[in-house]
Coordinates of C-alpha atoms and ligand atoms in Angstrom, one line a residue:
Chain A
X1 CA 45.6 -10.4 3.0
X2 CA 42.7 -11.3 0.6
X3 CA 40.7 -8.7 -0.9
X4 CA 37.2 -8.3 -0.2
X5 CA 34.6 -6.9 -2.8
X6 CA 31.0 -5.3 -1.4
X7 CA 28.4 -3.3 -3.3
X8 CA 27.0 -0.4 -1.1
X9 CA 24.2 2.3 -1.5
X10 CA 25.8 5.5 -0.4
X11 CA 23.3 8.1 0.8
X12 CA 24.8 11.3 1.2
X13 CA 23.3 14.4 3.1
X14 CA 23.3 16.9 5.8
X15 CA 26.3 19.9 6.0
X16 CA 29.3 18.0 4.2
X17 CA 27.1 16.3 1.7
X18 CA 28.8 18.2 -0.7
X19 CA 32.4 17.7 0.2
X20 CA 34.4 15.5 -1.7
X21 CA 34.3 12.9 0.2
X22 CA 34.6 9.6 -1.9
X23 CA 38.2 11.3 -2.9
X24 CA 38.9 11.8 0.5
X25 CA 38.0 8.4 1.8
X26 CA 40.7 7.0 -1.4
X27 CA 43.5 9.3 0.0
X28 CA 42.9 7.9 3.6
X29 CA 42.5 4.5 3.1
X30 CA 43.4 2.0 0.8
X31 CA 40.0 0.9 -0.9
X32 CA 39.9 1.0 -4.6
X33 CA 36.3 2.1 -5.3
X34 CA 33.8 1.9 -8.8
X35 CA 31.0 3.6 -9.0
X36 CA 27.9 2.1 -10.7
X37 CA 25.5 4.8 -10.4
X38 CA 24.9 8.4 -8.9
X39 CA 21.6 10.7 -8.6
X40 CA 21.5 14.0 -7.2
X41 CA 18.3 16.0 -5.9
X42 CA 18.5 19.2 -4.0
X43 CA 20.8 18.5 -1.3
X44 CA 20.9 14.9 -1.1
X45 CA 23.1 12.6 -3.2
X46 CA 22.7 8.3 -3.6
X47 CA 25.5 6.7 -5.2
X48 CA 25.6 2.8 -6.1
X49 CA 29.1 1.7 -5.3
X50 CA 31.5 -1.4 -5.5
X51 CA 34.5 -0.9 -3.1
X52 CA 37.8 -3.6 -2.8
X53 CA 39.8 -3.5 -0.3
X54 CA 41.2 -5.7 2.1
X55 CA 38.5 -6.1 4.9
X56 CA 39.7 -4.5 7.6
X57 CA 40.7 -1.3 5.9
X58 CA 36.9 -1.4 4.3
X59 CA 35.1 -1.2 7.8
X60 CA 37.6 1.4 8.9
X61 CA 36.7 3.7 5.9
X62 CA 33.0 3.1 6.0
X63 CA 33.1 3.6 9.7
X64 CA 34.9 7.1 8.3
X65 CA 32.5 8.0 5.9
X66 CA 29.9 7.6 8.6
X67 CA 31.6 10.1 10.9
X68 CA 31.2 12.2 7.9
X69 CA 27.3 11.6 7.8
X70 CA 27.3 9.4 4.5
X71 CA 24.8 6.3 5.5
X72 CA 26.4 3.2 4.0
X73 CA 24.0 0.3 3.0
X74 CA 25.2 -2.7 1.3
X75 CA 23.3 -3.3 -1.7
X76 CA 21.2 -6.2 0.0
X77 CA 19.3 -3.5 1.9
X78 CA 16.4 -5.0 3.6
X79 CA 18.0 -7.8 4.6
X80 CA 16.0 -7.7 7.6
X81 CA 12.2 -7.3 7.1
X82 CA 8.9 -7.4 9.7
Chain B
X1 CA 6.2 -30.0 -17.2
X2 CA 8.2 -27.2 -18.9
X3 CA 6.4 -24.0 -18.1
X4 CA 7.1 -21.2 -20.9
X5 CA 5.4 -18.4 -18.9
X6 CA 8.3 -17.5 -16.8
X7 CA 11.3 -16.7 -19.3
X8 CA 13.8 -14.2 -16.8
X9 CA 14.8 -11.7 -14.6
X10 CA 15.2 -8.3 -15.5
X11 CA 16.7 -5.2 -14.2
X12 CA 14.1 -3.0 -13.6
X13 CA 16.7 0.0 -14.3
X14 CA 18.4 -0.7 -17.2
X15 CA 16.3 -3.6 -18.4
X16 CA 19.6 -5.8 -18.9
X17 CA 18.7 -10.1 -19.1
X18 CA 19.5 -12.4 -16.7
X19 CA 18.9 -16.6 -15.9
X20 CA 16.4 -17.3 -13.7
X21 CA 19.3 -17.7 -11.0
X22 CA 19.5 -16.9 -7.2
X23 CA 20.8 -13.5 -8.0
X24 CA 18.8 -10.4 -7.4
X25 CA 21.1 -7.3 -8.8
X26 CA 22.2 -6.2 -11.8
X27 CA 25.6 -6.3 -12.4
X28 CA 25.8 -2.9 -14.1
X29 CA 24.0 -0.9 -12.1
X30 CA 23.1 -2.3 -9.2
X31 CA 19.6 -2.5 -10.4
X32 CA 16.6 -4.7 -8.5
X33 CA 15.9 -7.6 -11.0
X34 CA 12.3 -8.4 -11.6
X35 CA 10.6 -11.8 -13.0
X36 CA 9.4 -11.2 -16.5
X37 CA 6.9 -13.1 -18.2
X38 CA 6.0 -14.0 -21.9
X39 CA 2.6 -12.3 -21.6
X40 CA 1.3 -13.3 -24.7
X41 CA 1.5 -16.9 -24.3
X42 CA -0.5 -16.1 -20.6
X43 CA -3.1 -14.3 -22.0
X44 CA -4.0 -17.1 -24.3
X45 CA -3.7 -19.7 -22.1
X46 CA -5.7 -18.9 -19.5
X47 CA -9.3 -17.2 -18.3
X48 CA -11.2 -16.1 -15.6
X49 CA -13.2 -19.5 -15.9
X50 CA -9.9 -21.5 -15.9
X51 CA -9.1 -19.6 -12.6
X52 CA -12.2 -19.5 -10.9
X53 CA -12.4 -23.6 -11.4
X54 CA -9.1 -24.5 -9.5
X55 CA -8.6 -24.8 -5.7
X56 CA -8.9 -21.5 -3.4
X57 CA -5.5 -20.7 -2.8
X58 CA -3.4 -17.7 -4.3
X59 CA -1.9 -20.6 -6.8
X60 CA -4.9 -20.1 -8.9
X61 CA -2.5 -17.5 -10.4
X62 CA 0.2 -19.4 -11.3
X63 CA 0.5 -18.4 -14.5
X64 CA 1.9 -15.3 -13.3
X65 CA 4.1 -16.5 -10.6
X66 CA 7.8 -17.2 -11.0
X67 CA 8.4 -21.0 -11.0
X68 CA 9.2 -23.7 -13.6
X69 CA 6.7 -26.2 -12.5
X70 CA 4.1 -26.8 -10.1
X71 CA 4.1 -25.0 -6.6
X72 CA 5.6 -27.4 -3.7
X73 CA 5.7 -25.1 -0.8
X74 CA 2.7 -23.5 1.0
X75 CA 0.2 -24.9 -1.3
X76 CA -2.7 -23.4 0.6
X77 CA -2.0 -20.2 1.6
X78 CA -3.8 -17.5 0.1
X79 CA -7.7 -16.3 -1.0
X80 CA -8.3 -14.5 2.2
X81 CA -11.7 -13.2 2.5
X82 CA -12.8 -9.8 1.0
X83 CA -14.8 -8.3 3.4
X84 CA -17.7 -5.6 2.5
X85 CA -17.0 -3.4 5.5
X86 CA -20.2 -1.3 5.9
X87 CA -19.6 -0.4 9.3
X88 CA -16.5 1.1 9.0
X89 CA -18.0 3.0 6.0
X90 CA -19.9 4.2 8.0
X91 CA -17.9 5.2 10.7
X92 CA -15.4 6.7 8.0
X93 CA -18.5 8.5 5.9
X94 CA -17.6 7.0 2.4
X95 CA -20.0 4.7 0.6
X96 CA -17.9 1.4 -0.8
X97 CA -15.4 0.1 1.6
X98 CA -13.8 -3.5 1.9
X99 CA -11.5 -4.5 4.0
X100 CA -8.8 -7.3 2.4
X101 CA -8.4 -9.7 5.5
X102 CA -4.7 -11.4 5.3
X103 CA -4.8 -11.0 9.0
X104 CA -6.4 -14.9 8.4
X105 CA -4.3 -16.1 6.0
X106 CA -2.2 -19.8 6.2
X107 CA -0.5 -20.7 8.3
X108 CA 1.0 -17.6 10.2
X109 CA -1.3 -15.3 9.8
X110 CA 0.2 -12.8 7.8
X111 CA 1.0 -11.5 3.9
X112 CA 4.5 -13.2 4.8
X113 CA 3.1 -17.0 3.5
X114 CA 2.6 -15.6 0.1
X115 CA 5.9 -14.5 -0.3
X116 CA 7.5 -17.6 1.2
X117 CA 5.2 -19.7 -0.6
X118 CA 6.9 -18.3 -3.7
X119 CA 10.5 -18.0 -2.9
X120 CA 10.5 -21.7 -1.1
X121 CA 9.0 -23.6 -3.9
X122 CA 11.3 -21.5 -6.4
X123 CA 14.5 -22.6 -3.8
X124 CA 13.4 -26.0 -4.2
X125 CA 13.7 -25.9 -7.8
X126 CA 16.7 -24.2 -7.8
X127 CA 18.1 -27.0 -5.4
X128 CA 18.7 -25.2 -1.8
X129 CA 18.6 -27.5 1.1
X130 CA 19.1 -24.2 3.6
X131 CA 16.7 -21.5 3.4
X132 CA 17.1 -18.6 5.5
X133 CA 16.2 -15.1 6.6
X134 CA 16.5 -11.9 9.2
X135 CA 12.8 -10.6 10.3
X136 CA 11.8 -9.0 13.4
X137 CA 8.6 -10.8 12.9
X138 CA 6.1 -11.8 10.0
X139 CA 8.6 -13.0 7.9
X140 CA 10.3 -15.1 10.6
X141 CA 7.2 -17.0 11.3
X142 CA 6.4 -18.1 7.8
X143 CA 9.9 -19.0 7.2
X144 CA 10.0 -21.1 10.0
X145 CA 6.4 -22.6 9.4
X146 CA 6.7 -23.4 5.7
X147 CA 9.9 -24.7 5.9
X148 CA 9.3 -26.9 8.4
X149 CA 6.2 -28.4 6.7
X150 CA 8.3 -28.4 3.4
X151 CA 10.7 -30.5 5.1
X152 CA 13.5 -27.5 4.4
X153 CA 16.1 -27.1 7.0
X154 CA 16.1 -22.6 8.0
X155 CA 17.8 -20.6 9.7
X156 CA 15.8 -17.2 11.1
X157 CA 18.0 -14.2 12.4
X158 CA 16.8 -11.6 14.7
X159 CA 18.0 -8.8 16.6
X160 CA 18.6 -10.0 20.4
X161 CA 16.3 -8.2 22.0
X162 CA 13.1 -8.9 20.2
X163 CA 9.6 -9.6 22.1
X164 CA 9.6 -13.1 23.4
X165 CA 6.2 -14.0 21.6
X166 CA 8.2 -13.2 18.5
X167 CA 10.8 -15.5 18.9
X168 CA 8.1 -18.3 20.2
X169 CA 6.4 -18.2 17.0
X170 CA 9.6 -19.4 15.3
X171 CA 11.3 -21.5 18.1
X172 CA 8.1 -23.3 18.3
X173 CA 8.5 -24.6 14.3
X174 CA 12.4 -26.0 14.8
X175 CA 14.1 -23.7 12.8
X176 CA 17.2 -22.1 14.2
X177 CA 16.7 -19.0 15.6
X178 CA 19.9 -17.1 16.0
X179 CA 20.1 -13.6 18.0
X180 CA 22.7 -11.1 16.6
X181 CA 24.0 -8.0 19.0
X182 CA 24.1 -4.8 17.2
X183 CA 22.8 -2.0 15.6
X184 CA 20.1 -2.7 13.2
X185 CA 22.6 -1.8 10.1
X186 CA 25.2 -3.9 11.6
X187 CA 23.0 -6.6 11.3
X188 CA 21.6 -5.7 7.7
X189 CA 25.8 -6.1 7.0
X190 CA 26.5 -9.5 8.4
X191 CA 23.3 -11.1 6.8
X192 CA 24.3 -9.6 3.6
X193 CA 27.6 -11.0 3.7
X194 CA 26.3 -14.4 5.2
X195 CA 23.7 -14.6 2.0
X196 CA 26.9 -14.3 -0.5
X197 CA 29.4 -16.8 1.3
X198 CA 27.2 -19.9 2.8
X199 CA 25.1 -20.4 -0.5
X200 CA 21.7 -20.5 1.6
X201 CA 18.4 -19.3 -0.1
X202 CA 18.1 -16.3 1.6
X203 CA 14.5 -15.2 0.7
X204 CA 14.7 -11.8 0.8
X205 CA 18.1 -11.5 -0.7
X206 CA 19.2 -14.0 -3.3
X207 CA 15.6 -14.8 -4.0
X208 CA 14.3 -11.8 -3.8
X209 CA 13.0 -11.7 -7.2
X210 CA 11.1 -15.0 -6.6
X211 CA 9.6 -13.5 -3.2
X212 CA 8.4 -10.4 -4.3
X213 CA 6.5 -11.8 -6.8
X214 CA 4.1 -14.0 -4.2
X215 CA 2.8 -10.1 -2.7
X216 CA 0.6 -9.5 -6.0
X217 CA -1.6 -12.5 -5.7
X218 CA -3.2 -10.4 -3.0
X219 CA -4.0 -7.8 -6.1
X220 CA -5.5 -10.6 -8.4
X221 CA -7.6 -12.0 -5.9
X222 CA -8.9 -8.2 -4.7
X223 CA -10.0 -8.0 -8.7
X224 CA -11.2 -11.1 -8.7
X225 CA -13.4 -10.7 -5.7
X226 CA -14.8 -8.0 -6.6
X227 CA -15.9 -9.5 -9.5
X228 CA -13.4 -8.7 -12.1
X229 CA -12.7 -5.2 -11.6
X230 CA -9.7 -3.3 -10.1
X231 CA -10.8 -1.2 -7.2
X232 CA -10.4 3.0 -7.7
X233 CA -8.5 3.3 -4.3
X234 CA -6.1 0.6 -2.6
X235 CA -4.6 1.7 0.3
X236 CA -1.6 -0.7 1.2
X237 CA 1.0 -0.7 4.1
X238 CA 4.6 -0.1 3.3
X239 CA 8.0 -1.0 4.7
X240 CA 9.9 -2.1 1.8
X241 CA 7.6 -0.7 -0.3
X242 CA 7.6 -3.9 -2.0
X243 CA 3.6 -5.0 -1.6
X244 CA 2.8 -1.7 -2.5
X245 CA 5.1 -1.7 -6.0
X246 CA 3.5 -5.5 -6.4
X247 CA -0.4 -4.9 -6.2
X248 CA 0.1 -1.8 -8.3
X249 CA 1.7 -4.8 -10.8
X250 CA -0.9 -7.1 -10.5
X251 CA -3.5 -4.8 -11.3
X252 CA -1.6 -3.9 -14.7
X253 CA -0.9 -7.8 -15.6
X254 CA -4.3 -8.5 -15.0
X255 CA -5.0 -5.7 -17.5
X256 CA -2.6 -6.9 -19.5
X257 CA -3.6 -11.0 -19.8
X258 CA -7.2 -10.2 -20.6
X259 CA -9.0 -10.7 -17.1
X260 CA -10.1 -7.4 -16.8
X261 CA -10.7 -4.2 -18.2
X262 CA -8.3 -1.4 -17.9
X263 CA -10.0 1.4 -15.8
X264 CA -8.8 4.4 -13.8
X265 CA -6.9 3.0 -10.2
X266 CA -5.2 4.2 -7.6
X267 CA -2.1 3.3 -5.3
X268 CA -1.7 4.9 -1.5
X269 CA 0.7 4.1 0.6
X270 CA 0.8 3.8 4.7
X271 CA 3.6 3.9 6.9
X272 CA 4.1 5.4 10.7
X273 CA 5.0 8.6 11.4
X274 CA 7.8 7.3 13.4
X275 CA 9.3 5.5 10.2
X276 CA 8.1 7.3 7.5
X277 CA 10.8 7.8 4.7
X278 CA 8.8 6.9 1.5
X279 CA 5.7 8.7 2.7
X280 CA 7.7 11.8 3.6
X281 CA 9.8 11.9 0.3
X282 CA 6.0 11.3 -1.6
X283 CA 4.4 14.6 0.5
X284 CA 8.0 16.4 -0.5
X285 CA 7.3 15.5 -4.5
X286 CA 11.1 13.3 -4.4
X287 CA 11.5 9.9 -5.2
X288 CA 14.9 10.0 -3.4
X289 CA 14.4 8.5 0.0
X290 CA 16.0 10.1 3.0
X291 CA 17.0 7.0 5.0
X292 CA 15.4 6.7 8.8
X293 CA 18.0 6.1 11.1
X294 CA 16.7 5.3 14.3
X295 CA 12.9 4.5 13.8
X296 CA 10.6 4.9 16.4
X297 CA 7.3 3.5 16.5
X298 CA 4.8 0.4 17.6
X299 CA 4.5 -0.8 14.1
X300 CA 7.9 -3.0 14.1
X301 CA 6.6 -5.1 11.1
X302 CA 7.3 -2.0 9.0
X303 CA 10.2 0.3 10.6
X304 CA 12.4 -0.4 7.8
X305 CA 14.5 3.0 7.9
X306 CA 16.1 2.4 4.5
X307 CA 13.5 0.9 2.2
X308 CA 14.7 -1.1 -0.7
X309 CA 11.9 -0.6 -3.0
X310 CA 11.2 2.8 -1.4
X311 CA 11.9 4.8 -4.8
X312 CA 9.3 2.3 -7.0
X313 CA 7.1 2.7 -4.5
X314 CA 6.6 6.6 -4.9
X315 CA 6.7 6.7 -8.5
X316 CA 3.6 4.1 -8.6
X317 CA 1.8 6.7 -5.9
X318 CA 2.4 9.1 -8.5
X319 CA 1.6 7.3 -11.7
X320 CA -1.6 6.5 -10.6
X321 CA -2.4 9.3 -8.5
X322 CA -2.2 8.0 -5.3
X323 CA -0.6 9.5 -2.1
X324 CA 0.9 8.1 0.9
X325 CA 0.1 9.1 4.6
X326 CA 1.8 8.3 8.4
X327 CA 0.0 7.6 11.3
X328 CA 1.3 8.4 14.8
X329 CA 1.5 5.6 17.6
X330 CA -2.0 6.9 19.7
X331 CA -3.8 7.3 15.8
X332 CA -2.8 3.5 14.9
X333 CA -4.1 2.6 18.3
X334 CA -7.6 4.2 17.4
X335 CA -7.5 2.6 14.5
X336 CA -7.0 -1.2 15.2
X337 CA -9.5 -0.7 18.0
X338 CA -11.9 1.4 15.5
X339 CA -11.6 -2.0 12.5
X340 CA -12.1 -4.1 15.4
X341 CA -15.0 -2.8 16.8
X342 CA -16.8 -2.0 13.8
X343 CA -15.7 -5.2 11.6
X344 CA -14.7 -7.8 14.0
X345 CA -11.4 -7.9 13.0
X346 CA -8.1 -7.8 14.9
X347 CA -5.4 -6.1 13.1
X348 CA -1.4 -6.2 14.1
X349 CA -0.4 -2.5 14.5
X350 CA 0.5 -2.7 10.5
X351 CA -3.1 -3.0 9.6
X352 CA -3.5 0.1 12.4
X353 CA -1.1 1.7 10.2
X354 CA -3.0 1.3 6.8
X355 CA -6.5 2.3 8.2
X356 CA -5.7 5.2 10.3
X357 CA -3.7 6.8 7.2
X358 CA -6.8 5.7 4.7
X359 CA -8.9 7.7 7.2
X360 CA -6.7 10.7 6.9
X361 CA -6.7 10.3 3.3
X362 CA -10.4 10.5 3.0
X363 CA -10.3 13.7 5.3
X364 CA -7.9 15.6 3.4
X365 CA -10.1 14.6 0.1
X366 CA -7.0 12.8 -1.9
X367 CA -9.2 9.9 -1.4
X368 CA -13.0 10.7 -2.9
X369 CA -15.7 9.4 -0.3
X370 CA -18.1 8.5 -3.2
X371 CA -16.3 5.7 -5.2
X372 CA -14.8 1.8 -4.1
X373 CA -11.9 1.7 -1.9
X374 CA -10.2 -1.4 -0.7
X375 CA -7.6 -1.1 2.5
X376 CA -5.3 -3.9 2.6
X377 CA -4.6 -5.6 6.1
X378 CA -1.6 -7.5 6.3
X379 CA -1.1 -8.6 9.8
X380 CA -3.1 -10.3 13.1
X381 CA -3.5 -8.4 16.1
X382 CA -2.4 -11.6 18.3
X383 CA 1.0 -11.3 17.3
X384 CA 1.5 -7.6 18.6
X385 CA -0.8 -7.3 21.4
X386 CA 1.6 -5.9 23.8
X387 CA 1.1 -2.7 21.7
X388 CA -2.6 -2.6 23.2
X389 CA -1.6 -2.5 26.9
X390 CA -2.9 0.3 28.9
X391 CA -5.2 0.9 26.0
X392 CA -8.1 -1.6 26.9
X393 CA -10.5 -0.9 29.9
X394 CA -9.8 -4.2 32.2
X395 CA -12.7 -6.8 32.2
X396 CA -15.6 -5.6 35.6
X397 CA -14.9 -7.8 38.2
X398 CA -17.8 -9.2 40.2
X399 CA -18.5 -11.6 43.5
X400 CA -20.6 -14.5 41.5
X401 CA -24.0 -12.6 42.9
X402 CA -26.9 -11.9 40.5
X403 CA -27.7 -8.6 42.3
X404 CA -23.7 -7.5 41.6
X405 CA -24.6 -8.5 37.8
X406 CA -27.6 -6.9 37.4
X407 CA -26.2 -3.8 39.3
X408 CA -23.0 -3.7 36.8
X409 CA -24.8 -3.8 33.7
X410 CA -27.6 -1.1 34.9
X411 CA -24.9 1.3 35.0
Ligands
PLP501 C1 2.2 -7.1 8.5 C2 3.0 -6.4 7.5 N1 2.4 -5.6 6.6 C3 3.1 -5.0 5.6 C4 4.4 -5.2 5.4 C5 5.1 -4.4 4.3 O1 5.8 -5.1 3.4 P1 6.8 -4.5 2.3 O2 8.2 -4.7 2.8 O3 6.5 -5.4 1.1 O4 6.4 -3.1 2.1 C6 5.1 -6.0 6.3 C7 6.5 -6.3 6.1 O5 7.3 -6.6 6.9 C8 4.4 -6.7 7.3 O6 5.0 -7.5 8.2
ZN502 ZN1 20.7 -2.8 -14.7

């Protein structure tokens, strides 16, 4: 199965915003990740982020990092505008 | 013609080079990239007579857009009027108000056609037969318009469910309007993907850069209509934050080519209290945006929960010593009815958006009541007047009877 890449904006918050969850997600799926960037502000984290994996496991551990509040935004945000 | 103005993109976070391509990130760090210009060869090539003899249209700038040779798409969109709006200053107790009036601008009646002018005449250079994009509105329509008279074939995605005057004012061009099921980040992933694997000109995406660029002719033409000066206050809608982040760079390049003289400005930023994530990380003092997941409110043209210029656009607030503001549905209701009634002008709820929070700005004293403000209105009230129902007294009715006439009006 061919790998696919995608750049995302992870925005991490709320009560398990601090849990390490990009280790998790690695241990749980098979998605090799690379992170490009990461600020940190009180309690709310944003982390530029290239993940490969084949595509299926991808939407399976984004849909998993959403269950654990992180809002995943490929790095085309805005694609839709008014 | 070779154009030397326009030398390349940069990232805007790490300043790294790149081609003027169809690419719009940085590689590194995921970075926006930005059009860069060699300023020094613009400043001595042109001049406020140079400008003021060309054509009306917002190409009088071209200096300072981001394209090789001369403009091919949307050639006369642009140089809307600037209206002195004594009777809302009135109304709103301050003494120098104008009201920027891109409700009228060519052909669709929005800020949209200076965007797309830019990014279609750059995708034409760049050699894209297809251009595309994903709008719930504004952008849509200009798409579909200016491609069509361009001779471009486009493609316009929209959720489903949008109104049906929406989708008429793209059907109507010939473009191919495609309806996507799902959840508003769902779709923000598909057209994403669909932008890196068909090779379409996806305006807001691969030429982004190009795009973004077209929003600060409406800066340069507020300083030039005002008579060469840059306005203390602008108040500007914000969903991307994008027009906001581009005026506030028009106002510096104009600065910086020799048009005007520097002098004290600034930036404030609208949104609705229903979709408010750059105005509520402004009030906190962050420049980290708390995405809005679900946004609620009658201002559709700028419920962008996870703004992509979001962080830009609070650090300009703050760099210039603006603020930003929200406005709830019944206050951007009062406000479209409140421009119209004292200016004559009919205002999508966007433009609702920007003068009810300009009004709370002035109340809370962020905005001085003494000096010029210009509020910038974006959108036509025609394309969202659904958002008025129940809101408008209907017309009297009468048998046709002079003595029912006469009795109405004595009332
Ligand atoms: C009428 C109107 N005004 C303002 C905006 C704000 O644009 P930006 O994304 O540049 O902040 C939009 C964008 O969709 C719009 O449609
Ligand atoms: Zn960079």
């Amino acid at each position: 199965m061919a790998k696919f890449k995608g750049r995302y904006w992870l925005n991490f918050s709320g009560p398990k915003a601090t849990d390490p969850l990009i280790y998790l997600m690695s241990k749980k799926f098979d998605v090799i990740f690379n992170i490009r960037q990461a600020t940190i502000s009180g309690e709310m984290g944003l982390m530029g982020v290239e993940f490969e994996a084949e595509r299926e496991e991808l939407k399976a551990a984004i849909a998993w990092l959403e269950e654990h509040g992180v809002t995943v935004e490929p790095v085309e945000i805005n694609t839709i505008e008014g | 013609m070779s154009e030397p103005f326009f030398s390349q993109l940069k990232c805007r976070e790490c300043g790294a080079l790149y081609p003027k391509k169809a690419i719009h990130v940085c590689e590194y760090d995921f970075g926006p990239l930005e059009a860069d210009y060699d300023y020094g060869k613009i400043r001595a090539a042109i001049s406020r007579g140079k400008i003021q003899s060309r054509p009306l249209t917002m190409w009088r700038y071209r200096e300072l857009l981001p394209i090789d040779g001369e403009p091919t798409v949307g050639l006369k969109v642009g140089f809307t009027p600037l209206v002195k709006a004594d009777r809302l200053a009135e109304a709103l107790g301050v003494s120098e108000l104008y009201v920027k009036n891109d409700a009228v601008n060519y052909p669709t009646l929005s800020f949209k056609d200076r965007v797309v002018a830019v990014a279609l005449s750059r995708a034409r250079e760049l050699g894209f037969k297809i251009v595309a994009c994903a709008s719930t509105g504004n952008l849509a329509n200009s798409v579909a318009a200016n491609a069509a008279a361009a001779g471009l074939e486009s493609y316009v995605l929209i959720p489903y469910d949008l109104e049906r005057s929406k989708v008429l004012n793209s059907l109507v061009y010939g473009t191919r309007v495609i309806g996507i099921e799902g959840a508003y980040d769902q779709v923000n992933r598909l057209c994403s993907e669909i932008a890196g694997k068909h090779g379409w000109g996806f305006v807001n995406v691969n030429l982004r850069p190009y795009y973004a660029e077209g929003s600060k002719t409406m800066g340069f033409e507020i300083i030039e209509q005002l008579g060469w000066e840059i306005p203390a206050h602008t108040v500007i809608p914000m969903a991307s934050g994008s027009l906001l982040t581009k005026i506030n760079k028009a106002y510096r390049e104009a600065v910086k080519v020799g048009l005007v003289s520097e002098s004290k400005f600034g930036i404030y930023g609208a949104q609705a209290a229903g979709c408010n994530p750059i105005a509520a990380a402004q009030k906190a003092g962050t420049d980290l945006i708390r995405p809005v997941p679900k946004p609620d409110t009658i201002a559709k043209s700028l419920a962008i929960g996870t703004p992509a210029d979001g962080y830009y656009a609070v650090n300009v607030m703050r760099n210039t010593g603006g603020a930003a503001e929200d406005a709830t549905d019944s206050e951007i209701i009062d406000a479209i009815k409140l421009l119209a009634e004292t200016e004559g002008i009919f205002t999508e709820t966007a433009g609702g958006v920007t003068l009810a929070c300009a009004q709370k700005l002035i109340v809370s004293g962020k905005i001085p009541r003494d000096e010029r403000i210009v509020i910038c209105i974006t959108g036509n009230g025609l394309k969202t007047a659904e958002a008025l129902d129940g809101h408008l007294p209907p017309p009297a009715r009468i048998k046709p009877s002079l003595r029912e006439f006469d009795a109405l009006i004595a009332k």
